[in-house]
Tab-separated table of C-alpha atoms in Angstrom:
chain	number	residue	atom	x	y	z
A	1422	MET	CA	-36.975	-13.837	-1.365
A	1423	LEU	CA	-35.028	-16.794	-0.132
A	1424	GLN	CA	-33.981	-17.791	-3.716
A	1425	LEU	CA	-32.894	-13.898	-4.129
A	1426	TYR	CA	-30.816	-14.083	-1.238
A	1427	TRP	CA	-29.380	-17.772	-2.111
A	1428	GLY	CA	-28.291	-16.201	-5.532
A	1429	LEU	CA	-27.046	-12.869	-3.937
A	1430	LEU	CA	-24.428	-14.969	-1.500
A	1431	ILE	CA	-23.291	-17.213	-3.998
A	1432	THR	CA	-22.875	-14.240	-6.644
A	1433	GLY	CA	-20.677	-12.739	-4.170
A	1434	VAL	CA	-18.702	-16.058	-3.020
A	1435	LEU	CA	-18.122	-16.212	-6.867
A	1436	LEU	CA	-17.104	-12.945	-7.482
A	1437	ALA	CA	-14.843	-12.870	-4.512
A	1438	LEU	CA	-13.155	-15.908	-5.728
A	1439	VAL	CA	-12.842	-14.986	-9.453
A	1440	THR	CA	-11.206	-11.795	-8.122
A	1441	VAL	CA	-8.406	-13.259	-6.036
A	1442	VAL	CA	-7.949	-16.271	-8.360
A	1443	LEU	CA	-8.069	-14.621	-11.962
A	1444	GLY	CA	-7.928	-10.827	-11.253
A	1445	ASP	CA	-4.557	-10.498	-12.232
A	1446	ILE	CA	-5.117	-13.054	-15.704
A	1447	LEU	CA	-8.312	-11.036	-16.342
A	1448	GLY	CA	-6.738	-7.795	-15.945
A	1449	ASN	CA	-4.018	-8.389	-18.475
A	1450	VAL	CA	-6.046	-9.953	-20.760
A	1451	LEU	CA	-8.810	-7.104	-20.849
A	1452	ASP	CA	-5.883	-5.164	-20.634
A	1453	GLY	CA	-7.727	-2.339	-19.145
A	1454	MET	CA	-11.435	-2.223	-20.551
A	1455	PHE	CA	-12.708	-2.302	-17.131
A	1456	ASP	CA	-10.528	0.047	-15.339
A	1457	PHE	CA	-13.071	2.780	-14.802
A	1458	LEU	CA	-14.111	-0.380	-12.348
A	1459	SER	CA	-11.117	-0.062	-10.390
A	1460	GLY	CA	-12.413	2.488	-7.725
A	1461	GLU	CA	-9.524	4.794	-8.416
A	1462	HIS	CA	-11.769	7.810	-8.340
A	1463	MET	CA	-14.289	6.348	-6.054
A	1464	HIS	CA	-12.453	4.648	-3.460
A	1465	ALA	CA	-15.596	3.474	-1.595
A	1466	LEU	CA	-16.480	0.862	-4.399
A	1467	GLN	CA	-13.563	-1.047	-4.210
A	1468	PRO	CA	-14.327	-4.482	-5.793
A	1469	MET	CA	-13.532	-6.048	-2.232
A	1470	VAL	CA	-16.508	-3.522	-0.096
A	1471	LEU	CA	-18.730	-4.263	-3.295
A	1472	PHE	CA	-18.520	-8.228	-3.592
A	1473	SER	CA	-18.361	-8.585	0.723
A	1474	GLY	CA	-21.413	-6.334	0.402
A	1475	ILE	CA	-23.279	-8.724	-1.965
A	1476	THR	CA	-22.169	-11.475	-0.086
A	1477	VAL	CA	-23.403	-10.474	3.481
A	1478	TRP	CA	-26.844	-9.024	2.085
A	1479	GLY	CA	-27.371	-12.513	0.835
A	1480	GLY	CA	-26.342	-14.313	4.335
A	1481	ALA	CA	-27.903	-11.717	5.815
A	1482	GLY	CA	-31.121	-11.985	4.224
A	1483	ILE	CA	-31.043	-16.565	4.516
A	1484	LEU	CA	-30.684	-15.914	8.267
A	1485	LEU	CA	-33.090	-13.511	8.718
A	1486	SER	CA	-35.544	-15.441	6.600
A	1487	LYS	CA	-34.935	-18.864	8.537
A	1488	TYR	CA	-34.494	-17.828	12.055
A	1489	THR	CA	-36.870	-14.827	12.558
A	1490	ALA	CA	-40.792	-14.267	11.768
A	1491	TRP	CA	-39.962	-10.882	10.244
A	1492	SER	CA	-41.969	-9.862	6.966
A	1493	ALA	CA	-40.218	-10.301	3.668
A	1494	ILE	CA	-40.048	-6.657	3.691
A	1495	ALA	CA	-38.632	-6.307	7.330
A	1496	VAL	CA	-35.734	-8.901	6.374
A	1497	LEU	CA	-35.086	-7.494	3.258
A	1498	PHE	CA	-34.730	-3.637	4.771
A	1499	SER	CA	-32.476	-5.749	7.534
A	1500	SER	CA	-30.437	-7.320	5.316
A	1501	VAL	CA	-29.492	-4.676	3.010
A	1502	VAL	CA	-28.623	-2.223	6.257
A	1503	CYS	CA	-26.351	-5.355	7.390
A	1504	ALA	CA	-24.790	-5.398	4.540
A	1505	LEU	CA	-24.242	-1.310	4.233
A	1506	LEU	CA	-22.802	-1.542	7.530
A	1507	MET	CA	-20.611	-4.435	7.074
A	1508	SER	CA	-19.209	-2.892	3.492
A	1509	VAL	CA	-18.570	0.452	5.574
A	1510	LEU	CA	-16.473	-1.358	8.219
A	1511	ILE	CA	-14.647	-3.412	5.547
A	1512	TYR	CA	-13.766	-0.175	3.874
A	1513	PHE	CA	-12.850	1.749	6.923
A	1514	LEU	CA	-11.041	-1.148	8.645
A	1515	TYR	CA	-9.240	-2.879	5.707
A	1516	VAL	CA	-9.482	-1.106	2.563
A	1517	LYS	CA	-8.560	2.423	3.460
A	1518	PRO	CA	-5.753	1.693	5.889
A	1519	MET	CA	-4.377	-0.668	3.006
A	1520	GLN	CA	-4.408	2.234	0.707
A	1521	ASN	CA	-2.356	4.301	3.214
A	1522	SER	CA	0.130	1.559	3.708
A	1523	GLU	CA	1.491	1.336	0.414
A	1524	ASN	CA	5.145	2.363	0.552
A	1525	SER	CA	7.622	3.033	-2.147
A	1526	VAL	CA	11.297	2.137	-2.207
A	1527	ALA	CA	12.140	4.881	-4.553
A	1528	PHE	CA	14.236	7.758	-3.457
A	1529	SER	CA	15.964	10.645	-4.851
A	1530	ILE	CA	19.921	11.167	-4.450
A	1531	HIS	CA	19.188	14.908	-3.886
A	1532	ASP	CA	16.974	14.003	-0.586
A	1533	MET	CA	20.242	12.752	0.897
A	1534	ALA	CA	21.964	16.073	1.901
A	1535	GLY	CA	21.812	16.432	5.579
A	1536	LYS	CA	21.329	12.824	6.597
A	1537	ILE	CA	23.973	10.732	8.623
A	1538	ALA	CA	25.406	7.772	6.895
A	1539	GLU	CA	28.467	5.156	7.425
A	1540	VAL	CA	31.616	4.478	5.400
A	1541	THR	CA	31.528	1.076	3.866
A	1542	VAL	CA	34.715	1.743	1.885
A	1543	THR	CA	37.159	4.144	2.811
A	1544	VAL	CA	36.691	7.973	1.158
A	1545	PRO	CA	40.011	9.114	0.111
A	1546	SER	CA	41.171	12.663	0.046
A	1547	VAL	CA	40.781	12.783	-3.320
A	1548	GLY	CA	38.536	10.427	-5.180
A	1549	TYR	CA	35.849	8.373	-4.295
A	1550	GLY	CA	34.617	5.660	-1.609
A	1551	GLU	CA	31.231	4.369	-0.475
A	1552	VAL	CA	28.708	5.302	2.012
A	1553	MET	CA	25.569	3.235	3.442
A	1554	LEU	CA	22.531	5.595	4.797
A	1555	ARG	CA	18.710	4.726	5.321
A	1556	ALA	CA	16.544	5.955	2.601
A	1557	GLY	CA	12.818	4.979	2.369
A	1558	ALA	CA	12.108	1.415	4.225
A	1559	GLY	CA	15.871	0.346	3.723
A	1560	ASN	CA	19.496	1.074	3.043
A	1561	THR	CA	21.447	2.073	0.292
A	1562	ASN	CA	24.692	2.313	-0.831
A	1563	GLN	CA	26.326	5.382	-2.544
A	1564	ILE	CA	29.780	6.506	-4.259
A	1565	ALA	CA	30.749	9.642	-2.015
A	1566	ALA	CA	33.739	12.208	-1.826
A	1567	SER	CA	35.135	13.831	0.609
A	1568	TYR	CA	33.739	17.407	1.183
A	1569	GLU	CA	36.809	18.657	3.215
A	1570	GLY	CA	39.235	16.845	1.322
A	1571	ASP	CA	40.271	14.711	4.063
A	1572	GLU	CA	40.361	10.799	4.454
A	1573	ILE	CA	37.662	8.914	6.109
A	1574	GLN	CA	38.255	5.328	7.245
A	1575	THR	CA	35.836	2.564	7.212
A	1576	GLY	CA	33.000	2.964	9.942
A	1577	ALA	CA	32.995	6.439	10.134
A	1578	ARG	CA	29.817	8.369	10.653
A	1579	VAL	CA	29.178	11.026	8.180
A	1580	VAL	CA	26.876	13.755	7.244
A	1581	VAL	CA	26.214	14.081	3.665
A	1582	VAL	CA	27.181	18.019	2.893
A	1583	GLU	CA	26.261	18.258	-0.768
A	1584	VAL	CA	25.017	16.046	-3.780
A	1585	LYS	CA	26.755	16.576	-6.754
A	1586	ASP	CA	26.718	14.930	-9.942
A	1587	ASP	CA	25.262	11.848	-8.368
A	1588	THR	CA	27.906	11.484	-5.652
A	1589	LEU	CA	27.536	12.324	-2.039
A	1590	PHE	CA	30.097	15.153	-0.696
A	1591	VAL	CA	30.404	13.681	3.313
A	1592	ALA	CA	32.142	15.169	6.347
A	1593	ARG	CA	33.266	13.354	9.472
A	1594	LEU	CA	30.192	13.593	11.897
A	1595	ASP	CA	32.538	14.016	14.854
A	1596	LYS	CA	34.686	16.283	13.485
A	1597	LEU	CA	31.393	18.638	13.324
A	1598	GLU	CA	30.524	18.298	16.959
């Protein structure tokens, strides 16, 4: 049984290394041939979870075989339980939070209505200027025009009243208060 545990430990470590070092290269070369293994539809079967489970199964089996007087069946059962527990912990403490933390910098200009912005290029009474506002995880500069036909100086705080033809129509914020 010790050879089985060593084989599992070495296999798990090698699979993890191959995935980390060559994962993108293999993914591009094989061009989606193994996409069904990506775990997109089975989130708990991510490669990180599977390979860590195999590695822990082998490592726990080696340690329990060498340092306990348990029978081979007890060692096998205990090492499988250790692998399952560690896989569950890795999934819930690392993989799942990482899936939930994915951010996108994409935004729709039509979602800007009602947002507060700062004028970075003076908005003339007739014509266009520029405002900066928060969008997603950062700031964005957008073309702006005056909603009320008033000139708005650089540095003024404004609110986006309307979005039309990829232009933000803004009004002075202090004028509204």
